Amino acid sequence: MAKESKEEIKSKYNHKELPPVKWYRFPLWCYMCFAKLFCYVFFGTGSVVLALFVFPWIRVFHRDKETFQIKAREFVSGSFRFFTNVMRFTGSLRIVVSKEERERFKNIHGKIIIANHPSMLDFVFIMSLVPNANCIVKGGLAKSILAGVVRQCYIVNTLDFNQLCELCKQTIDKGNNVIIFPEGTRTPRHGKNPFKKGAARIAYYAKCGVQPVIVGGNDKYGLGKHDPFWSYNHTERYIYDLKLLPEIPIDEYKNLTETIAAKRLTDKMDEVLSAAVLENDGKYITNRDKN
């Protein structure tokens, strides 16, 4: 695939269509920008505390690697729930997930979880709702201060793909879930990135169903790719509306060759998530017009 030019990237992530901040909302907008930056610092500090102080204690009481991974991921999920509550307390976001939907998230087992990726916080919210979630993380994190946690709890994307598939299968066979964003990076403001076949190939290899999740809500300007660091939604606080979509079963693909199955399953993922995104955009544009 040809590398995108600067003009193409600028067009995909252009935010000039956003209305300017109204003068009477400017003090609130400044506060929201500050609250977002505070949450950045809070999240980063919390990650360091987990890596240096919390996880070594978990290791003391749970020396078996598998038990340690389970407890560590449960603690991360709880920590992310605490972090989302902190963001809600600052007033910078609202999460729309019903009690029934939360129970459904908790009861996902042995699936590949896929989702659209409009903001940098998507994985935080999904992992806060799914306590037994594993994920594929950037290899660079394995060389950071979080290396001890990353290497022991999660799967690094710099591994050989066959080894990565086997690790995913092992954790799925134990009833855990693996979160994958098929686009591979955050969704641009205009258009979308082509879906990669990795999630489909892993699902085919592990012979597990695919559970789509729609990360809906309003505009995530300030949390998207290439957004200015000091920026925030110009009109309202962030709204995250997370919903489970109907599961994509693997049965109709498992008798196909890997190449054909990966292509068709990837197309199905694209179809399901794209339709859900369009429905969400229509819903929130309508609601904004009403207001």
Tab-separated table of C-alpha atoms in Angstrom:
chain	number	residue	atom	x	y	z
A	1	MET	CA	0.000	0.000	0.000
A	2	ALA	CA	1.381	3.409	-0.990
A	3	LYS	CA	2.302	5.751	1.804
A	4	GLU	CA	-0.182	8.562	2.256
A	5	SER	CA	0.938	12.055	1.349
A	6	LYS	CA	0.780	14.952	3.793
A	7	GLU	CA	-2.166	16.383	1.855
A	8	GLU	CA	-4.103	13.103	2.131
A	9	ILE	CA	-3.431	12.856	5.862
A	10	LYS	CA	-4.444	16.495	6.359
A	11	SER	CA	-7.687	15.878	4.457
A	12	LYS	CA	-8.564	12.748	6.487
A	13	TYR	CA	-7.961	14.421	9.858
A	14	ASN	CA	-9.116	17.939	8.990
A	15	HIS	CA	-11.349	19.474	11.698
A	16	LYS	CA	-12.144	22.797	10.024
A	17	GLU	CA	-15.828	21.870	9.831
A	18	LEU	CA	-16.129	22.180	13.605
A	19	PRO	CA	-17.978	25.300	14.755
A	20	PRO	CA	-15.906	27.797	16.752
A	21	VAL	CA	-16.167	27.842	20.533
A	22	LYS	CA	-18.954	30.251	21.445
A	23	TRP	CA	-17.855	33.154	23.605
A	24	TYR	CA	-20.144	32.285	26.509
A	25	ARG	CA	-18.802	28.697	26.521
A	26	PHE	CA	-15.153	29.714	26.417
A	27	PRO	CA	-14.525	29.498	30.220
A	28	LEU	CA	-16.147	26.027	30.312
A	29	TRP	CA	-14.158	24.957	27.252
A	30	CYS	CA	-10.914	26.050	28.953
A	31	TYR	CA	-11.871	24.058	32.039
A	32	MET	CA	-12.597	20.964	29.920
A	33	CYS	CA	-9.205	21.250	28.217
A	34	PHE	CA	-7.551	21.474	31.631
A	35	ALA	CA	-9.603	18.514	32.918
A	36	LYS	CA	-8.528	16.435	29.932
A	37	LEU	CA	-4.865	17.227	30.538
A	38	PHE	CA	-5.277	16.431	34.245
A	39	CYS	CA	-6.701	13.022	33.275
A	40	TYR	CA	-3.687	12.419	31.007
A	41	VAL	CA	-1.360	13.020	33.933
A	42	PHE	CA	-3.547	11.005	36.295
A	43	PHE	CA	-3.605	8.039	33.899
A	44	GLY	CA	0.149	8.138	33.304
A	45	THR	CA	0.936	8.396	37.012
A	46	GLY	CA	-1.471	5.564	37.791
A	47	SER	CA	0.178	3.336	35.172
A	48	VAL	CA	3.584	3.877	36.745
A	49	VAL	CA	2.214	3.158	40.223
A	50	LEU	CA	0.662	-0.092	38.977
A	51	ALA	CA	3.890	-1.194	37.322
A	52	LEU	CA	6.222	-0.324	40.191
A	53	PHE	CA	4.162	-0.977	43.307
A	54	VAL	CA	0.907	-2.876	42.722
A	55	PHE	CA	1.923	-5.671	40.370
A	56	PRO	CA	4.967	-6.748	42.390
A	57	TRP	CA	2.598	-7.300	45.352
A	58	ILE	CA	0.209	-9.307	43.200
A	59	ARG	CA	3.201	-11.417	42.166
A	60	VAL	CA	4.046	-12.060	45.824
A	61	PHE	CA	0.645	-13.618	46.514
A	62	HIS	CA	0.129	-15.229	43.096
A	63	ARG	CA	3.410	-16.711	41.920
A	64	ASP	CA	1.827	-18.959	39.298
A	65	LYS	CA	2.004	-17.108	35.965
A	66	GLU	CA	-1.540	-17.921	34.834
A	67	THR	CA	-3.086	-16.910	38.168
A	68	PHE	CA	-1.008	-13.740	38.204
A	69	GLN	CA	-2.224	-12.800	34.713
A	70	ILE	CA	-5.854	-13.316	35.697
A	71	LYS	CA	-5.545	-11.228	38.862
A	72	ALA	CA	-3.472	-8.549	37.148
A	73	ARG	CA	-5.953	-8.128	34.297
A	74	GLU	CA	-8.847	-7.981	36.764
A	75	PHE	CA	-6.978	-5.270	38.683
A	76	VAL	CA	-6.321	-3.329	35.472
A	77	SER	CA	-10.023	-3.554	34.588
A	78	GLY	CA	-10.969	-2.244	38.035
A	79	SER	CA	-8.358	0.524	37.751
A	80	PHE	CA	-9.791	1.570	34.397
A	81	ARG	CA	-13.281	1.688	35.918
A	82	PHE	CA	-11.900	3.960	38.639
A	83	PHE	CA	-10.229	6.139	36.002
A	84	THR	CA	-13.469	6.482	34.020
A	85	ASN	CA	-15.236	7.528	37.234
A	86	VAL	CA	-12.554	10.175	37.776
A	87	MET	CA	-13.202	11.515	34.273
A	88	ARG	CA	-16.928	11.530	34.944
A	89	PHE	CA	-16.313	13.392	38.218
A	90	THR	CA	-14.391	16.122	36.368
A	91	GLY	CA	-17.435	16.509	34.105
A	92	SER	CA	-15.375	15.910	30.954
A	93	LEU	CA	-17.352	12.903	29.752
A	94	ARG	CA	-20.549	10.891	30.071
A	95	ILE	CA	-20.729	7.134	29.546
A	96	VAL	CA	-23.966	5.660	28.203
A	97	VAL	CA	-24.024	1.968	29.150
A	98	SER	CA	-27.117	0.449	30.727
A	99	LYS	CA	-26.944	-1.932	33.689
A	100	GLU	CA	-28.129	-4.794	31.457
A	101	GLU	CA	-25.475	-3.957	28.871
A	102	ARG	CA	-22.761	-3.927	31.540
A	103	GLU	CA	-23.789	-7.449	32.572
A	104	ARG	CA	-23.581	-8.563	28.957
A	105	PHE	CA	-20.055	-7.169	28.687
A	106	LYS	CA	-19.030	-9.033	31.857
A	107	ASN	CA	-20.338	-12.304	30.444
A	108	ILE	CA	-18.289	-12.323	27.241
A	109	HIS	CA	-15.975	-15.350	27.229
A	110	GLY	CA	-13.607	-16.786	24.660
A	111	LYS	CA	-14.170	-14.197	21.905
A	112	ILE	CA	-12.274	-11.829	19.664
A	113	ILE	CA	-13.683	-8.401	20.525
A	114	ILE	CA	-13.487	-5.908	17.664
A	115	ALA	CA	-14.468	-2.245	17.705
A	116	ASN	CA	-14.213	0.983	15.807
A	117	HIS	CA	-11.513	3.277	17.165
A	118	PRO	CA	-12.483	6.978	17.218
A	119	SER	CA	-10.371	7.957	20.242
A	120	MET	CA	-7.409	7.042	22.393
A	121	LEU	CA	-9.682	6.022	25.293
A	122	ASP	CA	-11.622	3.273	23.516
A	123	PHE	CA	-9.551	0.397	24.863
A	124	VAL	CA	-9.794	1.850	28.387
A	125	PHE	CA	-13.598	1.780	28.354
A	126	ILE	CA	-13.835	-1.669	26.774
A	127	MET	CA	-11.337	-3.169	29.220
A	128	SER	CA	-13.138	-1.511	32.127
A	129	LEU	CA	-16.310	-3.348	31.077
A	130	VAL	CA	-14.674	-6.706	30.263
A	131	PRO	CA	-12.650	-7.913	33.278
A	132	ASN	CA	-11.165	-10.955	31.497
A	133	ALA	CA	-9.849	-9.076	28.451
A	134	ASN	CA	-6.433	-9.512	26.916
A	135	CYS	CA	-5.152	-7.245	24.184
A	136	ILE	CA	-2.380	-6.897	21.641
A	137	VAL	CA	-0.149	-3.964	22.581
A	138	LYS	CA	2.584	-2.084	20.771
A	139	GLY	CA	6.021	-3.617	21.093
A	140	GLY	CA	7.449	-0.282	22.217
A	141	LEU	CA	5.605	-0.617	25.533
A	142	ALA	CA	7.659	-3.743	26.259
A	143	LYS	CA	10.715	-1.478	26.453
A	144	SER	CA	9.104	1.174	28.639
A	145	ILE	CA	8.629	1.447	32.385
A	146	LEU	CA	5.521	-0.724	31.906
A	147	ALA	CA	7.570	-3.587	30.448
A	148	GLY	CA	7.062	-5.873	33.447
A	149	VAL	CA	3.290	-5.617	33.199
A	150	VAL	CA	3.065	-5.729	29.401
A	151	ARG	CA	5.237	-8.808	28.973
A	152	GLN	CA	3.494	-10.785	31.691
A	153	CYS	CA	-0.153	-9.796	31.085
A	154	TYR	CA	-0.580	-8.883	27.431
A	155	ILE	CA	0.474	-9.900	23.920
A	156	VAL	CA	3.087	-7.830	22.078
A	157	ASN	CA	2.497	-7.125	18.389
A	158	THR	CA	6.180	-7.517	17.477
A	159	LEU	CA	5.984	-11.305	17.873
A	160	ASP	CA	6.018	-13.622	14.876
A	161	PHE	CA	2.401	-13.756	13.661
A	162	ASN	CA	2.114	-17.522	14.086
A	163	GLN	CA	3.331	-17.180	17.675
A	164	LEU	CA	0.901	-14.315	18.226
A	165	CYS	CA	-1.982	-16.455	16.932
A	166	GLU	CA	-1.013	-19.304	19.231
A	167	LEU	CA	-0.871	-17.034	22.291
A	168	CYS	CA	-4.282	-15.597	21.406
A	169	LYS	CA	-5.712	-19.096	21.003
A	170	GLN	CA	-4.310	-20.176	24.352
A	171	THR	CA	-5.867	-17.255	26.213
A	172	ILE	CA	-9.189	-17.620	24.322
A	173	ASP	CA	-9.318	-21.351	25.108
A	174	LYS	CA	-9.140	-20.398	28.796
A	175	GLY	CA	-12.264	-18.242	28.440
A	176	ASN	CA	-10.495	-14.907	28.092
A	177	ASN	CA	-11.143	-12.392	25.324
A	178	VAL	CA	-8.756	-10.586	22.986
A	179	ILE	CA	-9.497	-6.974	22.017
A	180	ILE	CA	-8.441	-5.964	18.502
A	181	PHE	CA	-9.111	-2.769	16.549
A	182	PRO	CA	-9.303	-3.972	12.911
A	183	GLU	CA	-8.240	-0.592	11.526
A	184	GLY	CA	-4.957	-0.914	13.387
A	185	THR	CA	-4.988	2.753	14.384
A	186	ARG	CA	-7.492	5.425	15.329
A	187	THR	CA	-10.283	6.120	12.863
A	188	PRO	CA	-9.784	9.394	10.934
A	189	ARG	CA	-12.380	12.168	11.138
A	190	HIS	CA	-13.229	11.717	7.455
A	191	GLY	CA	-13.534	8.283	5.890
A	192	LYS	CA	-11.925	5.276	7.515
A	193	ASN	CA	-8.811	3.173	7.389
A	194	PRO	CA	-8.949	-0.169	5.554
A	195	PHE	CA	-9.555	-3.108	7.875
A	196	LYS	CA	-6.554	-5.361	8.418
A	197	LYS	CA	-7.015	-9.129	8.270
A	198	GLY	CA	-5.228	-9.872	11.551
A	199	ALA	CA	-8.385	-10.128	13.678
A	200	ALA	CA	-10.030	-12.456	11.153
A	201	ARG	CA	-6.944	-14.660	10.877
A	202	ILE	CA	-6.709	-14.967	14.655
A	203	ALA	CA	-10.424	-15.800	14.954
A	204	TYR	CA	-10.045	-18.427	12.205
A	205	TYR	CA	-6.995	-19.915	13.933
A	206	ALA	CA	-8.624	-19.932	17.380
A	207	LYS	CA	-11.982	-21.095	15.946
A	208	CYS	CA	-13.833	-18.553	18.084
A	209	GLY	CA	-16.662	-16.128	17.467
A	210	VAL	CA	-16.156	-12.413	16.865
A	211	GLN	CA	-17.937	-9.966	19.173
A	212	PRO	CA	-18.319	-6.489	17.593
A	213	VAL	CA	-18.589	-3.429	19.829
A	214	ILE	CA	-19.649	0.015	18.653
A	215	VAL	CA	-17.908	2.920	20.361
A	216	GLY	CA	-20.538	5.555	19.692
A	217	GLY	CA	-21.477	8.918	21.059
A	218	ASN	CA	-20.564	12.372	19.877
A	219	ASP	CA	-17.481	13.981	18.334
A	220	LYS	CA	-14.205	12.932	20.018
A	221	TYR	CA	-12.207	15.922	18.796
A	222	GLY	CA	-9.186	16.282	21.067
A	223	LEU	CA	-8.822	12.512	21.523
A	224	GLY	CA	-8.453	11.532	17.877
A	225	LYS	CA	-5.317	10.986	15.860
A	226	HIS	CA	-3.446	14.164	14.872
A	227	ASP	CA	-5.730	16.306	17.052
A	228	PRO	CA	-3.928	19.143	18.857
A	229	PHE	CA	-2.858	18.109	22.354
A	230	TRP	CA	-4.580	21.154	23.856
A	231	SER	CA	-8.022	20.676	22.367
A	232	TYR	CA	-11.493	19.536	23.294
A	233	ASN	CA	-14.938	19.115	21.729
A	234	HIS	CA	-16.083	22.645	20.799
A	235	THR	CA	-19.742	22.220	21.670
A	236	GLU	CA	-20.240	19.638	24.437
A	237	ARG	CA	-18.531	17.169	26.726
A	238	TYR	CA	-17.509	13.770	25.404
A	239	ILE	CA	-20.255	11.159	25.255
A	240	TYR	CA	-19.305	7.484	25.004
A	241	ASP	CA	-22.170	5.225	24.006
A	242	LEU	CA	-20.899	1.624	24.003
A	243	LYS	CA	-23.047	-1.224	22.732
A	244	LEU	CA	-22.587	-4.889	21.912
A	245	LEU	CA	-23.605	-5.825	18.386
A	246	PRO	CA	-24.761	-9.303	17.324
A	247	GLU	CA	-21.920	-11.825	17.418
A	248	ILE	CA	-20.330	-12.931	14.148
A	249	PRO	CA	-20.121	-16.749	14.372
A	250	ILE	CA	-17.038	-18.477	12.997
A	251	ASP	CA	-18.879	-21.627	11.852
A	252	GLU	CA	-19.657	-20.433	8.330
A	253	TYR	CA	-15.978	-19.621	7.723
A	254	LYS	CA	-14.105	-22.477	9.398
A	255	ASN	CA	-14.411	-24.869	6.414
A	256	LEU	CA	-12.926	-22.326	4.000
A	257	THR	CA	-9.236	-21.900	3.332
A	258	GLU	CA	-7.536	-19.389	5.638
A	259	THR	CA	-7.054	-16.840	2.844
A	260	ILE	CA	-10.684	-16.864	1.716
A	261	ALA	CA	-12.035	-17.044	5.271
A	262	ALA	CA	-9.897	-14.089	6.397
A	263	LYS	CA	-11.074	-11.995	3.427
A	264	ARG	CA	-14.777	-12.762	3.911
A	265	LEU	CA	-14.688	-12.411	7.685
A	266	THR	CA	-12.840	-9.097	7.438
A	267	ASP	CA	-15.448	-7.839	4.956
A	268	LYS	CA	-18.196	-8.894	7.384
A	269	MET	CA	-16.515	-7.049	10.264
A	270	ASP	CA	-16.228	-3.946	8.088
A	271	GLU	CA	-19.892	-4.200	7.070
A	272	VAL	CA	-21.164	-4.626	10.650
A	273	LEU	CA	-19.083	-1.871	12.232
A	274	SER	CA	-19.558	0.598	9.353
A	275	ALA	CA	-23.351	0.215	9.512
A	276	ALA	CA	-23.312	0.739	13.285
A	277	VAL	CA	-21.137	3.863	12.977
A	278	LEU	CA	-23.497	5.368	10.376
A	279	GLU	CA	-26.491	4.654	12.609
A	280	ASN	CA	-24.736	6.225	15.601
A	281	ASP	CA	-23.747	9.343	13.647
A	282	GLY	CA	-27.324	9.819	12.478
A	283	LYS	CA	-28.640	9.372	16.008
A	284	TYR	CA	-26.328	11.926	17.604
A	285	ILE	CA	-26.590	14.466	14.790
A	286	THR	CA	-30.392	14.295	15.152
A	287	ASN	CA	-30.190	14.726	18.912
A	288	ARG	CA	-27.834	17.681	18.566
A	289	ASP	CA	-30.191	19.347	16.075
A	290	LYS	CA	-33.043	18.904	18.532
A	291	ASN	CA	-31.051	20.621	21.231
